[in-house]
Amino acid sequence: MIYGHFFVKVGMEFRGILLIFVSAMIVLSVLSLFELSIAGISILVGVIGFILYRSKRQDLFGSHELSLPRFIIEFKMKPNWFWLVLPLIMNVLSLSIAALFLPEFFTHLQERTEVALSFQVIFLLIIQLTVMALGEEIAWRAFFQKQMSHFMPIAPAILVTSIFFTLGHFAIGPTLIVGYDLVFILINSVLYGVIFHKTNNAWMSALSHFVANVFAVLFVLMI
C-alpha cells in the first residue's frame, strides 16, 4: 500500500511538471499578441516536454509517435492521401486567392517568416523548413495535443491546440491581412492535428506540414 501511494504521488508530480510545460507553451504563444516574437521558444519547450513524457515510459524511439520505421511502414502501405495533401490544397487555395485579391498578404507573409527562414540559400531554407515542420509537430501535436487529449475529447483537444498554435504565428499588420493569415493557419493546424490523431505518428503530420510549407515558400519566392 505504501509503495502504491508513492507511485501515485510520483505520477501526479510528473503530470504537474508536464502541465508546466504545456502552460509555458500557452504563455509563449499568447505573448505574440503583444508584439513579443518569442513564440518559437514554445517549440523547444514542447520538444523537451515530449522527451520527458516519453522517456518516463522508456520508449523515446519505440513504436509510438516518433517511430521512423513505423512511419516508413505506414507510408508504404498507402496512407490516407486525402488528409496528407489537404493542407497543401488549402495553401494553394489561400495563396491563389491572395494573389488575386490580397497582394499585400505576401509582404505580410515574408515579414512574418523572415526572422526564422533564410530565403537567400535554397538548401539552407529546405533544411530549416524540415526542422521547423518536425519540431512543430513534435511540440504541438505529439506533446501538447497529446496532453490535451488526457483532459478532453480529441475534437476539442485538436481545436485548443490549433488555437494556441495559431496565436504563436500572429504578426502585426492590417486587420484583414492578419485575419486572413490566421484563419488558414488555424485550418491547417486542425488538419495536422487530425493527421496526427489518425496515424499517431509525428513524422506523418510533419511530412504533410513540410510539403505545405515548401509550396507556400516557393510560391512567395516566385511572386
PDB file of C-alpha atoms in Angstrom, residues 67-173:
ATOM      1  CA  SER A  67       8.959   5.937 -34.686  1.00  0.00           C
ATOM      2  CA  LEU A  68      10.597   6.403 -38.082  1.00  0.00           C
ATOM      3  CA  PRO A  69      10.368   2.680 -39.012  1.00  0.00           C
ATOM      4  CA  ARG A  70       6.657   2.764 -38.250  1.00  0.00           C
ATOM      5  CA  PHE A  71       6.281   5.872 -40.412  1.00  0.00           C
ATOM      6  CA  ILE A  72       8.061   4.155 -43.317  1.00  0.00           C
ATOM      7  CA  ILE A  73       5.885   1.055 -42.993  1.00  0.00           C
ATOM      8  CA  GLU A  74       2.659   3.073 -42.889  1.00  0.00           C
ATOM      9  CA  PHE A  75       3.792   5.237 -45.796  1.00  0.00           C
ATOM     10  CA  LYS A  76       4.459   2.142 -47.912  1.00  0.00           C
ATOM     11  CA  MET A  77       1.006   0.811 -47.023  1.00  0.00           C
ATOM     12  CA  LYS A  78      -0.665   3.658 -48.918  1.00  0.00           C
ATOM     13  CA  PRO A  79      -1.640   6.196 -46.245  1.00  0.00           C
ATOM     14  CA  ASN A  80      -4.774   8.303 -46.483  1.00  0.00           C
ATOM     15  CA  TRP A  81      -3.536  10.737 -49.125  1.00  0.00           C
ATOM     16  CA  PHE A  82      -6.661  12.859 -48.820  1.00  0.00           C
ATOM     17  CA  TRP A  83      -5.691  14.052 -45.348  1.00  0.00           C
ATOM     18  CA  LEU A  84      -1.990  14.282 -46.144  1.00  0.00           C
ATOM     19  CA  VAL A  85      -2.443  16.576 -49.149  1.00  0.00           C
ATOM     20  CA  LEU A  86      -5.354  18.609 -47.758  1.00  0.00           C
ATOM     21  CA  PRO A  87      -3.056  21.197 -46.062  1.00  0.00           C
ATOM     22  CA  LEU A  88      -1.247  21.610 -49.388  1.00  0.00           C
ATOM     23  CA  ILE A  89      -4.580  22.142 -51.132  1.00  0.00           C
ATOM     24  CA  MET A  90      -5.522  24.746 -48.516  1.00  0.00           C
ATOM     25  CA  ASN A  91      -2.243  26.580 -49.149  1.00  0.00           C
ATOM     26  CA  VAL A  92      -2.858  26.512 -52.891  1.00  0.00           C
ATOM     27  CA  LEU A  93      -6.321  27.960 -52.268  1.00  0.00           C
ATOM     28  CA  SER A  94      -5.231  30.643 -49.790  1.00  0.00           C
ATOM     29  CA  LEU A  95      -2.252  31.820 -51.854  1.00  0.00           C
ATOM     30  CA  SER A  96      -4.251  31.832 -55.095  1.00  0.00           C
ATOM     31  CA  ILE A  97      -6.997  33.953 -53.529  1.00  0.00           C
ATOM     32  CA  ALA A  98      -4.374  36.278 -52.063  1.00  0.00           C
ATOM     33  CA  ALA A  99      -2.649  36.652 -55.430  1.00  0.00           C
ATOM     34  CA  LEU A 100      -5.940  37.747 -56.964  1.00  0.00           C
ATOM     35  CA  PHE A 101      -7.450  39.894 -54.222  1.00  0.00           C
ATOM     36  CA  LEU A 102      -4.919  40.466 -51.411  1.00  0.00           C
ATOM     37  CA  PRO A 103      -1.442  41.022 -52.893  1.00  0.00           C
ATOM     38  CA  GLU A 104      -0.391  42.775 -49.663  1.00  0.00           C
ATOM     39  CA  PHE A 105      -0.661  39.392 -47.976  1.00  0.00           C
ATOM     40  CA  PHE A 106       2.648  38.262 -49.475  1.00  0.00           C
ATOM     41  CA  THR A 107       4.519  41.172 -47.936  1.00  0.00           C
ATOM     42  CA  HIS A 108       2.982  40.283 -44.584  1.00  0.00           C
ATOM     43  CA  LEU A 109       3.912  36.617 -45.041  1.00  0.00           C
ATOM     44  CA  GLN A 110       7.521  37.457 -45.861  1.00  0.00           C
ATOM     45  CA  GLU A 111       7.812  39.779 -42.875  1.00  0.00           C
ATOM     46  CA  ARG A 112       6.308  37.138 -40.577  1.00  0.00           C
ATOM     47  CA  THR A 113       8.677  34.387 -41.686  1.00  0.00           C
ATOM     48  CA  GLU A 114      11.918  36.211 -42.497  1.00  0.00           C
ATOM     49  CA  VAL A 115      13.082  36.009 -38.867  1.00  0.00           C
ATOM     50  CA  ALA A 116      13.001  32.209 -38.897  1.00  0.00           C
ATOM     51  CA  LEU A 117      13.812  31.470 -42.537  1.00  0.00           C
ATOM     52  CA  SER A 118      16.731  32.246 -44.841  1.00  0.00           C
ATOM     53  CA  PHE A 119      15.272  32.952 -48.270  1.00  0.00           C
ATOM     54  CA  GLN A 120      18.674  33.525 -49.901  1.00  0.00           C
ATOM     55  CA  VAL A 121      20.048  29.963 -49.756  1.00  0.00           C
ATOM     56  CA  ILE A 122      17.578  27.338 -51.011  1.00  0.00           C
ATOM     57  CA  PHE A 123      19.433  24.365 -49.496  1.00  0.00           C
ATOM     58  CA  LEU A 124      19.506  26.029 -46.084  1.00  0.00           C
ATOM     59  CA  LEU A 125      15.865  27.011 -46.499  1.00  0.00           C
ATOM     60  CA  ILE A 126      14.834  23.387 -47.118  1.00  0.00           C
ATOM     61  CA  ILE A 127      16.716  22.256 -44.010  1.00  0.00           C
ATOM     62  CA  GLN A 128      15.046  24.989 -41.957  1.00  0.00           C
ATOM     63  CA  LEU A 129      11.597  24.019 -43.241  1.00  0.00           C
ATOM     64  CA  THR A 130      12.267  20.360 -42.432  1.00  0.00           C
ATOM     65  CA  VAL A 131      13.444  21.066 -38.888  1.00  0.00           C
ATOM     66  CA  MET A 132      10.604  23.517 -38.251  1.00  0.00           C
ATOM     67  CA  ALA A 133       7.902  21.158 -39.533  1.00  0.00           C
ATOM     68  CA  LEU A 134       9.137  18.220 -37.461  1.00  0.00           C
ATOM     69  CA  GLY A 135       9.805  20.395 -34.417  1.00  0.00           C
ATOM     70  CA  GLU A 136       6.340  21.948 -34.519  1.00  0.00           C
ATOM     71  CA  GLU A 137       4.669  18.568 -34.935  1.00  0.00           C
ATOM     72  CA  ILE A 138       6.576  17.020 -32.041  1.00  0.00           C
ATOM     73  CA  ALA A 139       5.891  20.016 -29.804  1.00  0.00           C
ATOM     74  CA  TRP A 140       2.304  20.824 -30.730  1.00  0.00           C
ATOM     75  CA  ARG A 141       0.852  17.509 -31.826  1.00  0.00           C
ATOM     76  CA  ALA A 142       2.917  14.740 -30.198  1.00  0.00           C
ATOM     77  CA  PHE A 143       3.176  16.640 -26.901  1.00  0.00           C
ATOM     78  CA  PHE A 144       0.654  19.480 -26.494  1.00  0.00           C
ATOM     79  CA  GLN A 145      -2.285  17.840 -28.297  1.00  0.00           C
ATOM     80  CA  LYS A 146      -1.498  14.515 -26.643  1.00  0.00           C
ATOM     81  CA  GLN A 147      -1.605  16.141 -23.201  1.00  0.00           C
ATOM     82  CA  MET A 148      -4.854  17.954 -24.028  1.00  0.00           C
ATOM     83  CA  SER A 149      -6.420  14.641 -25.065  1.00  0.00           C
ATOM     84  CA  HIS A 150      -5.944  13.387 -21.491  1.00  0.00           C
ATOM     85  CA  PHE A 151      -8.350  16.081 -20.248  1.00  0.00           C
ATOM     86  CA  MET A 152     -10.891  16.372 -23.077  1.00  0.00           C
ATOM     87  CA  PRO A 153     -12.220  14.533 -26.153  1.00  0.00           C
ATOM     88  CA  ILE A 154      -9.974  14.573 -29.210  1.00  0.00           C
ATOM     89  CA  ALA A 155     -12.014  17.114 -31.228  1.00  0.00           C
ATOM     90  CA  PRO A 156     -11.740  19.950 -28.662  1.00  0.00           C
ATOM     91  CA  ALA A 157      -8.146  18.859 -27.929  1.00  0.00           C
ATOM     92  CA  ILE A 158      -7.251  19.417 -31.582  1.00  0.00           C
ATOM     93  CA  LEU A 159      -9.110  22.740 -31.626  1.00  0.00           C
ATOM     94  CA  VAL A 160      -7.496  24.048 -28.418  1.00  0.00           C
ATOM     95  CA  THR A 161      -4.067  23.010 -29.690  1.00  0.00           C
ATOM     96  CA  SER A 162      -4.718  24.727 -33.010  1.00  0.00           C
ATOM     97  CA  ILE A 163      -5.862  27.966 -31.386  1.00  0.00           C
ATOM     98  CA  PHE A 164      -2.634  28.371 -29.416  1.00  0.00           C
ATOM     99  CA  PHE A 165      -0.548  27.151 -32.359  1.00  0.00           C
ATOM    100  CA  THR A 166      -2.190  29.836 -34.496  1.00  0.00           C
ATOM    101  CA  LEU A 167      -1.682  32.577 -31.904  1.00  0.00           C
ATOM    102  CA  GLY A 168       2.009  31.732 -31.948  1.00  0.00           C
ATOM    103  CA  HIS A 169       2.070  32.750 -35.624  1.00  0.00           C
ATOM    104  CA  PHE A 170       0.445  36.135 -35.017  1.00  0.00           C
ATOM    105  CA  ALA A 171       2.240  39.108 -36.542  1.00  0.00           C
ATOM    106  CA  ILE A 172       1.256  42.777 -36.561  1.00  0.00           C
ATOM    107  CA  GLY A 173      -0.325  44.038 -39.766  1.00  0.00           C
TER     108      GLY A 173
END
